[in-house]
PDB file of C-alpha atoms in Angstrom:
ATOM      1  CA  MET A 975       4.991 -57.523  25.256  1.00 41.00           C
ATOM      2  CA  LYS A 976       5.018 -54.809  27.888  1.00 39.00           C
ATOM      3  CA  LYS A 977       8.783 -54.345  27.446  1.00 38.00           C
ATOM      4  CA  ALA A 978       8.398 -54.034  23.650  1.00 37.00           C
ATOM      5  CA  LEU A 979       5.660 -51.423  24.023  1.00 33.00           C
ATOM      6  CA  LEU A 980       7.821 -49.316  26.316  1.00 33.00           C
ATOM      7  CA  LEU A 981      10.688 -49.490  23.839  1.00 30.00           C
ATOM      8  CA  LEU A 982       8.473 -48.408  20.928  1.00 29.00           C
ATOM      9  CA  THR A 983       7.115 -45.471  22.941  1.00 30.00           C
ATOM     10  CA  GLY A 984      10.648 -44.362  23.739  1.00 35.00           C
ATOM     11  CA  LEU A 985      11.675 -44.505  20.085  1.00 32.00           C
ATOM     12  CA  LEU A 986       8.684 -42.395  19.054  1.00 30.00           C
ATOM     13  CA  ALA A 987       9.552 -39.832  21.699  1.00 35.00           C
ATOM     14  CA  VAL A 988      13.122 -39.575  20.423  1.00 33.00           C
ATOM     15  CA  ALA A 989      11.902 -39.256  16.852  1.00 37.00           C
ATOM     16  CA  PHE A 990       9.509 -36.480  17.847  1.00 37.00           C
ATOM     17  CA  VAL A 991      12.166 -34.509  19.693  1.00 42.00           C
ATOM     18  CA  SER A 992      14.614 -34.888  16.830  1.00 42.00           C
ATOM     19  CA  THR A 993      12.207 -33.549  14.170  1.00 45.00           C
ATOM     20  CA  PRO A 994      13.151 -29.965  13.226  1.00 47.00           C
ATOM     21  CA  ALA A 995      10.526 -27.393  14.133  1.00 48.00           C
ATOM     22  CA  ALA A 996       8.574 -26.000  11.194  1.00 49.00           C
ATOM     23  CA  HIS A 997       9.134 -22.301  10.523  1.00 50.00           C
ATOM     24  CA  ALA A 998       6.030 -20.124  10.452  1.00 59.00           C
ATOM     25  CA  ASP A 999       5.259 -18.414   7.155  1.00 73.00           C
ATOM     26  CA  PRO A1000       6.355 -14.777   7.623  1.00 84.00           C
ATOM     27  CA  GLY A1001       3.523 -13.591   5.392  1.00 96.00           C
ATOM     28  CA  VAL A1002       3.507 -11.483   2.251  1.00 98.00           C
ATOM     29  CA  HIS A1003       5.352  -8.192   2.766  1.00 98.00           C
ATOM     30  CA  VAL A1004       3.058  -5.274   1.939  1.00 99.00           C
ATOM     31  CA  GLY A1005       4.086  -1.677   2.486  1.00 98.00           C
ATOM     32  CA  PRO A1006       4.692   1.664   0.752  1.00 99.00           C
ATOM     33  CA  GLY A1007       5.403   1.036  -2.928  1.00 98.00           C
ATOM     34  CA  THR A1008       4.058  -2.541  -3.069  1.00 98.00           C
ATOM     35  CA  ALA A1009       2.697  -3.296  -6.554  1.00 98.00           C
ATOM     36  CA  TYR A1010      -0.641  -5.090  -6.757  1.00 99.00           C
ATOM     37  CA  THR A1011      -3.165  -6.226  -9.356  1.00 99.00           C
ATOM     38  CA  THR A1012      -6.736  -7.466  -9.508  1.00 98.00           C
ATOM     39  CA  ASN A1013      -5.872  -9.850 -12.346  1.00 97.00           C
ATOM     40  CA  PRO A1014      -2.523 -11.692 -12.170  1.00 96.00           C
ATOM     41  CA  ASP A1015      -2.970 -12.993 -15.734  1.00 95.00           C
ATOM     42  CA  VAL A1016      -2.998  -9.514 -17.280  1.00 93.00           C
ATOM     43  CA  ASP A1017      -0.088  -7.075 -17.567  1.00 93.00           C
ATOM     44  CA  GLY A1018      -0.392  -3.901 -15.555  1.00 95.00           C
ATOM     45  CA  PHE A1019      -0.490  -2.984 -11.894  1.00 98.00           C
ATOM     46  CA  CYS A1020      -1.007  -0.182  -9.413  1.00 98.00           C
ATOM     47  CA  THR A1021       0.818   0.712  -6.217  1.00 99.00           C
ATOM     48  CA  ILE A1022       0.094   1.002  -2.503  1.00 99.00           C
ATOM     49  CA  ALA A1023       0.901   4.281  -0.731  1.00 99.00           C
ATOM     50  CA  ALA A1024       0.807   3.087   2.871  1.00 99.00           C
ATOM     51  CA  VAL A1025      -0.488   0.343   5.141  1.00 99.00           C
ATOM     52  CA  GLY A1026      -2.186   0.992   8.461  1.00 99.00           C
ATOM     53  CA  ASN A1027      -5.137   0.399  10.719  1.00 99.00           C
ATOM     54  CA  ASP A1028      -8.445   2.227  10.849  1.00 99.00           C
ATOM     55  CA  ASP A1029     -10.562   3.109  13.869  1.00 98.00           C
ATOM     56  CA  ALA A1030     -12.240  -0.303  13.728  1.00 99.00           C
ATOM     57  CA  GLY A1031      -8.857  -2.058  13.931  1.00 99.00           C
ATOM     58  CA  ARG A1032      -8.992  -3.318  10.351  1.00 99.00           C
ATOM     59  CA  LEU A1033      -5.760  -3.688   8.382  1.00 99.00           C
ATOM     60  CA  VAL A1034      -6.080  -1.422   5.351  1.00 99.00           C
ATOM     61  CA  ALA A1035      -4.007   0.187   2.617  1.00 99.00           C
ATOM     62  CA  LEU A1036      -4.305   3.454   0.705  1.00 99.00           C
ATOM     63  CA  THR A1037      -3.960   3.564  -3.074  1.00 99.00           C
ATOM     64  CA  ILE A1038      -5.305   5.453  -6.108  1.00 98.00           C
ATOM     65  CA  GLY A1039      -8.975   5.469  -7.091  1.00 98.00           C
ATOM     66  CA  HIS A1040      -8.568   5.225 -10.858  1.00 95.00           C
ATOM     67  CA  CYS A1041      -7.278   1.659 -10.392  1.00 96.00           C
ATOM     68  CA  HIS A1042     -10.448   0.588  -8.536  1.00 97.00           C
ATOM     69  CA  GLN A1043     -12.581  -2.154 -10.100  1.00 96.00           C
ATOM     70  CA  GLN A1044     -15.377  -3.226  -7.736  1.00 97.00           C
ATOM     71  CA  ALA A1045     -15.860  -3.699  -4.004  1.00 99.00           C
ATOM     72  CA  GLY A1046     -14.974  -7.249  -3.013  1.00 99.00           C
ATOM     73  CA  THR A1047     -12.542  -7.787  -5.897  1.00 99.00           C
ATOM     74  CA  PRO A1048      -9.492  -9.773  -4.676  1.00 99.00           C
ATOM     75  CA  ILE A1049      -6.078  -8.140  -5.015  1.00 99.00           C
ATOM     76  CA  TYR A1050      -2.754  -9.910  -5.503  1.00 99.00           C
ATOM     77  CA  LYS A1051       0.816  -8.794  -4.937  1.00 99.00           C
ATOM     78  CA  ILE A1052       2.848  -8.618  -8.120  1.00 98.00           C
ATOM     79  CA  GLY A1053       5.422 -11.416  -8.135  1.00 97.00           C
ATOM     80  CA  GLU A1054       3.660 -13.371  -5.382  1.00 98.00           C
ATOM     81  CA  ALA A1055       0.214 -13.989  -6.849  1.00 98.00           C
ATOM     82  CA  ASP A1056       0.689 -17.729  -6.312  1.00 97.00           C
ATOM     83  CA  ARG A1057       0.309 -17.076  -2.569  1.00 97.00           C
ATOM     84  CA  GLY A1058      -3.272 -15.995  -3.107  1.00 98.00           C
ATOM     85  CA  PRO A1059      -5.109 -12.725  -2.510  1.00 99.00           C
ATOM     86  CA  ILE A1060      -3.612 -10.274  -0.028  1.00 99.00           C
ATOM     87  CA  GLY A1061      -6.929  -8.490   0.395  1.00 99.00           C
ATOM     88  CA  TRP A1062      -9.904  -6.957  -1.350  1.00 99.00           C
ATOM     89  CA  GLU A1063     -11.126  -3.698  -2.807  1.00 99.00           C
ATOM     90  CA  THR A1064     -13.707  -1.877  -0.684  1.00 99.00           C
ATOM     91  CA  ASP A1065     -16.545   0.494  -1.519  1.00 98.00           C
ATOM     92  CA  ILE A1066     -14.550   3.462  -0.169  1.00 98.00           C
ATOM     93  CA  TRP A1067     -13.036   5.147  -3.200  1.00 98.00           C
ATOM     94  CA  SER A1068     -13.176   8.225  -5.411  1.00 98.00           C
ATOM     95  CA  THR A1069     -11.706   9.109  -8.776  1.00 94.00           C
ATOM     96  CA  ASN A1070     -11.572  11.895 -11.358  1.00 85.00           C
ATOM     97  CA  PRO A1071     -13.616  12.070 -14.533  1.00 80.00           C
ATOM     98  CA  ALA A1072     -11.377  10.944 -17.396  1.00 76.00           C
ATOM     99  CA  GLY A1073      -8.723  13.493 -18.284  1.00 72.00           C
ATOM    100  CA  THR A1074      -9.340  15.744 -15.281  1.00 79.00           C
ATOM    101  CA  PHE A1075      -8.000  16.359 -11.784  1.00 85.00           C
ATOM    102  CA  HIS A1076     -11.160  17.814 -10.245  1.00 88.00           C
ATOM    103  CA  ALA A1077     -11.817  15.233  -7.520  1.00 93.00           C
ATOM    104  CA  VAL A1078      -9.890  13.424  -4.822  1.00 96.00           C
ATOM    105  CA  ASP A1079      -8.481  10.227  -6.324  1.00 97.00           C
ATOM    106  CA  TYR A1080      -8.011   7.381  -3.837  1.00 98.00           C
ATOM    107  CA  ALA A1081      -9.168   3.920  -2.807  1.00 99.00           C
ATOM    108  CA  VAL A1082      -9.081   2.011   0.470  1.00 99.00           C
ATOM    109  CA  LEU A1083      -8.073  -1.652   0.310  1.00 99.00           C
ATOM    110  CA  GLU A1084      -8.868  -4.121   3.073  1.00 99.00           C
ATOM    111  CA  LEU A1085      -5.888  -6.414   3.703  1.00 99.00           C
ATOM    112  CA  ASN A1086      -6.012  -9.978   5.013  1.00 99.00           C
ATOM    113  CA  PRO A1087      -4.034 -10.062   8.298  1.00 98.00           C
ATOM    114  CA  ALA A1088      -3.762 -13.850   8.039  1.00 98.00           C
ATOM    115  CA  VAL A1089      -1.740 -13.480   4.826  1.00 98.00           C
ATOM    116  CA  VAL A1090      -0.070 -10.062   4.960  1.00 99.00           C
ATOM    117  CA  ALA A1091       3.045  -8.990   6.862  1.00 98.00           C
ATOM    118  CA  PRO A1092       2.265  -5.255   7.044  1.00 99.00           C
ATOM    119  CA  SER A1093       5.169  -2.837   6.944  1.00 98.00           C
ATOM    120  CA  ARG A1094       5.958   0.867   7.072  1.00 98.00           C
ATOM    121  CA  TYR A1095       9.025   0.185   4.918  1.00 97.00           C
ATOM    122  CA  GLY A1096       9.104   0.105   1.140  1.00 92.00           C
ATOM    123  CA  GLU A1097      10.548  -2.818  -0.790  1.00 81.00           C
ATOM    124  CA  GLY A1098      13.868  -2.147  -2.476  1.00 84.00           C
ATOM    125  CA  SER A1099      13.765   1.432  -1.237  1.00 91.00           C
ATOM    126  CA  ASP A1100      14.551   3.525   1.829  1.00 95.00           C
ATOM    127  CA  VAL A1101      11.079   5.096   1.736  1.00 97.00           C
ATOM    128  CA  VAL A1102       9.371   4.824   5.136  1.00 98.00           C
ATOM    129  CA  VAL A1103       5.907   5.987   6.235  1.00 99.00           C
ATOM    130  CA  ASN A1104       5.726   6.717   9.964  1.00 99.00           C
ATOM    131  CA  SER A1105       3.090   9.451   9.862  1.00 99.00           C
ATOM    132  CA  VAL A1106       0.664  11.317   7.608  1.00 99.00           C
ATOM    133  CA  GLY A1107       0.294  15.060   7.246  1.00 98.00           C
ATOM    134  CA  ASP A1108       0.558  18.176   5.139  1.00 94.00           C
ATOM    135  CA  ALA A1109       3.609  19.357   3.238  1.00 95.00           C
ATOM    136  CA  GLU A1110       4.946  22.899   3.021  1.00 92.00           C
ATOM    137  CA  PRO A1111       5.653  24.863  -0.166  1.00 89.00           C
ATOM    138  CA  TRP A1112       8.998  23.972  -1.699  1.00 91.00           C
ATOM    139  CA  ASN A1113       9.526  20.951   0.529  1.00 95.00           C
ATOM    140  CA  ILE A1114      11.664  18.343  -1.190  1.00 97.00           C
ATOM    141  CA  ALA A1115       9.320  15.394  -1.554  1.00 97.00           C
ATOM    142  CA  CYS A1116      10.169  11.907  -2.803  1.00 98.00           C
ATOM    143  CA  LYS A1117       7.874   9.426  -4.438  1.00 97.00           C
ATOM    144  CA  TYR A1118       8.394   5.681  -4.803  1.00 98.00           C
ATOM    145  CA  GLY A1119       6.946   3.445  -7.481  1.00 97.00           C
ATOM    146  CA  PRO A1120       7.860   0.033  -8.936  1.00 97.00           C
ATOM    147  CA  THR A1121       8.247   1.474 -12.453  1.00 97.00           C
ATOM    148  CA  THR A1122      10.498   4.487 -11.892  1.00 97.00           C
ATOM    149  CA  GLY A1123      11.815   3.813  -8.388  1.00 97.00           C
ATOM    150  CA  LYS A1124      12.504   6.658  -5.965  1.00 97.00           C
ATOM    151  CA  THR A1125      12.494  10.150  -7.456  1.00 97.00           C
ATOM    152  CA  CYS A1126      12.473  13.505  -5.678  1.00 97.00           C
ATOM    153  CA  GLY A1127      11.682  17.124  -6.406  1.00 94.00           C
ATOM    154  CA  ALA A1128      10.513  20.417  -4.927  1.00 93.00           C
ATOM    155  CA  LEU A1129       6.784  20.793  -4.347  1.00 93.00           C
ATOM    156  CA  ALA A1130       5.394  23.606  -6.482  1.00 83.00           C
ATOM    157  CA  ALA A1131       1.636  24.190  -6.897  1.00 75.00           C
ATOM    158  CA  PHE A1132      -0.343  23.801  -3.660  1.00 77.00           C
ATOM    159  CA  ALA A1133      -3.789  25.049  -4.664  1.00 74.00           C
ATOM    160  CA  GLY A1134      -6.789  22.822  -4.067  1.00 90.00           C
ATOM    161  CA  ILE A1135      -6.569  19.098  -3.449  1.00 94.00           C
ATOM    162  CA  HIS A1136      -3.350  18.335  -5.316  1.00 92.00           C
ATOM    163  CA  LEU A1137       0.401  18.820  -5.098  1.00 93.00           C
ATOM    164  CA  GLN A1138       2.623  19.260  -8.143  1.00 91.00           C
ATOM    165  CA  ASN A1139       6.202  18.076  -8.286  1.00 90.00           C
ATOM    166  CA  TRP A1140       9.054  17.211 -10.638  1.00 88.00           C
ATOM    167  CA  ALA A1141       9.408  13.763  -9.048  1.00 90.00           C
ATOM    168  CA  LEU A1142       9.127  11.525 -12.113  1.00 91.00           C
ATOM    169  CA  MET A1143       6.449   8.831 -12.198  1.00 94.00           C
ATOM    170  CA  GLY A1144       5.446   6.311 -14.871  1.00 94.00           C
ATOM    171  CA  PRO A1145       2.728   3.767 -15.678  1.00 95.00           C
ATOM    172  CA  GLY A1146       2.078   1.503 -12.692  1.00 97.00           C
ATOM    173  CA  ASP A1147       3.377   4.037 -10.151  1.00 98.00           C
ATOM    174  CA  SER A1148      -0.167   5.343  -9.592  1.00 97.00           C
ATOM    175  CA  GLY A1149      -1.135   5.013  -5.950  1.00 98.00           C
ATOM    176  CA  GLY A1150       2.421   5.086  -4.652  1.00 98.00           C
ATOM    177  CA  PRO A1151       3.622   7.199  -1.716  1.00 99.00           C
ATOM    178  CA  LEU A1152       4.879  10.779  -1.826  1.00 98.00           C
ATOM    179  CA  VAL A1153       6.826  11.505   1.351  1.00 98.00           C
ATOM    180  CA  VAL A1154       8.643  14.366   3.026  1.00 98.00           C
ATOM    181  CA  GLY A1155      11.096  12.595   5.284  1.00 98.00           C
ATOM    182  CA  ASP A1156       9.037   9.753   6.746  1.00 98.00           C
ATOM    183  CA  LYS A1157       5.707  11.606   6.478  1.00 99.00           C
ATOM    184  CA  LEU A1158       3.176  10.617   3.812  1.00 99.00           C
ATOM    185  CA  VAL A1159       1.984  13.851   2.187  1.00 98.00           C
ATOM    186  CA  GLY A1160       0.445  12.579  -1.046  1.00 98.00           C
ATOM    187  CA  ILE A1161      -0.482   9.745  -3.390  1.00 98.00           C
ATOM    188  CA  SER A1162       0.846   9.474  -6.958  1.00 97.00           C
ATOM    189  CA  ALA A1163      -1.996  10.403  -9.321  1.00 95.00           C
ATOM    190  CA  GLY A1164      -0.819  11.264 -12.837  1.00 91.00           C
ATOM    191  CA  LEU A1165       0.682  13.675 -15.348  1.00 88.00           C
ATOM    192  CA  ASP A1166      -0.444  17.174 -16.315  1.00 82.00           C
ATOM    193  CA  ALA A1167       1.034  19.579 -18.835  1.00 72.00           C
ATOM    194  CA  ALA A1168       1.213  22.408 -16.304  1.00 63.00           C
ATOM    195  CA  PRO A1169       4.515  24.253 -16.736  1.00 62.00           C
ATOM    196  CA  GLU A1170       5.287  24.669 -13.021  1.00 69.00           C
ATOM    197  CA  ALA A1171       5.582  20.912 -12.354  1.00 76.00           C
ATOM    198  CA  PRO A1172       4.032  18.176 -14.495  1.00 88.00           C
ATOM    199  CA  PHE A1173       3.479  15.335 -12.016  1.00 93.00           C
ATOM    200  CA  ILE A1174       0.297  15.377  -9.930  1.00 93.00           C
ATOM    201  CA  TYR A1175      -0.099  13.950  -6.426  1.00 95.00           C
ATOM    202  CA  GLY A1176      -3.263  13.863  -4.356  1.00 96.00           C
ATOM    203  CA  LYS A1177      -2.864  15.725  -1.055  1.00 97.00           C
ATOM    204  CA  ILE A1178      -3.200  13.293   1.812  1.00 98.00           C
ATOM    205  CA  GLY A1179      -5.200  15.757   3.969  1.00 97.00           C
ATOM    206  CA  PRO A1180      -8.255  16.036   1.676  1.00 97.00           C
ATOM    207  CA  ILE A1181      -8.060  12.306   0.936  1.00 98.00           C
ATOM    208  CA  LEU A1182      -8.176  11.316   4.610  1.00 99.00           C
ATOM    209  CA  ALA A1183     -10.928  13.861   5.288  1.00 98.00           C
ATOM    210  CA  ASP A1184     -13.064  12.273   2.577  1.00 98.00           C
ATOM    211  CA  ILE A1185     -12.388   8.791   3.969  1.00 99.00           C
ATOM    212  CA  ASP A1186     -13.193   9.862   7.535  1.00 99.00           C
ATOM    213  CA  ALA A1187     -16.485  11.437   6.442  1.00 99.00           C
ATOM    214  CA  GLN A1188     -17.736   8.039   5.257  1.00 98.00           C
ATOM    215  CA  GLN A1189     -17.105   6.378   8.648  1.00 98.00           C
ATOM    216  CA  SER A1190     -16.207   3.035   7.111  1.00 99.00           C
ATOM    217  CA  PHE A1191     -13.069   1.316   5.831  1.00 99.00           C
ATOM    218  CA  GLY A1192     -10.003   3.482   6.430  1.00 99.00           C
ATOM    219  CA  ALA A1193     -11.619   6.046   8.750  1.00 99.00           C
ATOM    220  CA  GLY A1194      -9.073   7.167  11.344  1.00 99.00           C
ATOM    221  CA  PHE A1195      -6.186   5.758   9.296  1.00 99.00           C
ATOM    222  CA  SER A1196      -2.891   5.396  11.164  1.00 99.00           C
ATOM    223  CA  PRO A1197       0.258   3.883   9.585  1.00 99.00           C
ATOM    224  CA  VAL A1198       1.525   0.594  10.997  1.00 99.00           C
ATOM    225  CA  ARG A1199       4.448   0.884  13.402  1.00 92.00           C
TER     226      ARG A1199
END
């Protein structure tokens, strides 16, 4: 009996060693240009501008305010909704009255670090966000969005809280990144009929200042490295 028990133990040990190691789930890639929705069963989506950490160490993302539903609403990545929510909407957001561009337009999303693989790199694009800051007049800036891809143009109007550009955007691109090199300078906001440049982007400086003033989600935002 003792001999049989030793033999069985040895066989189990061999079987254990021979079993291939399970690969850890790499997580859901989320970065500049990631499309997300609050309702996977309905057509339509918005876009993330950048992923980073705030002063409290929380993993957060910046997007557009006119896509915001309600604090605590789960968000899902387009194409990977079956993997569950990647995070939630927060109560840190601002948007424009319908048909206007009078206010800063942004929202802060809280991401779930147990699910998300945060990235500074866009998906299907060479857009990278390594820093945030102001642009200069006539900089060539590029936006990225899931609908129209990467488009670039010279920055025209600089007055107030917005930038204007000829970088084409379409439905669903709202919230996406506008970069000069690898610096995030704005968030895709919408279309205006202004002759100098029809596409409107929220300046990142006023957006971050508004977020910082609330001392909550997103305050002290720094892009992931």
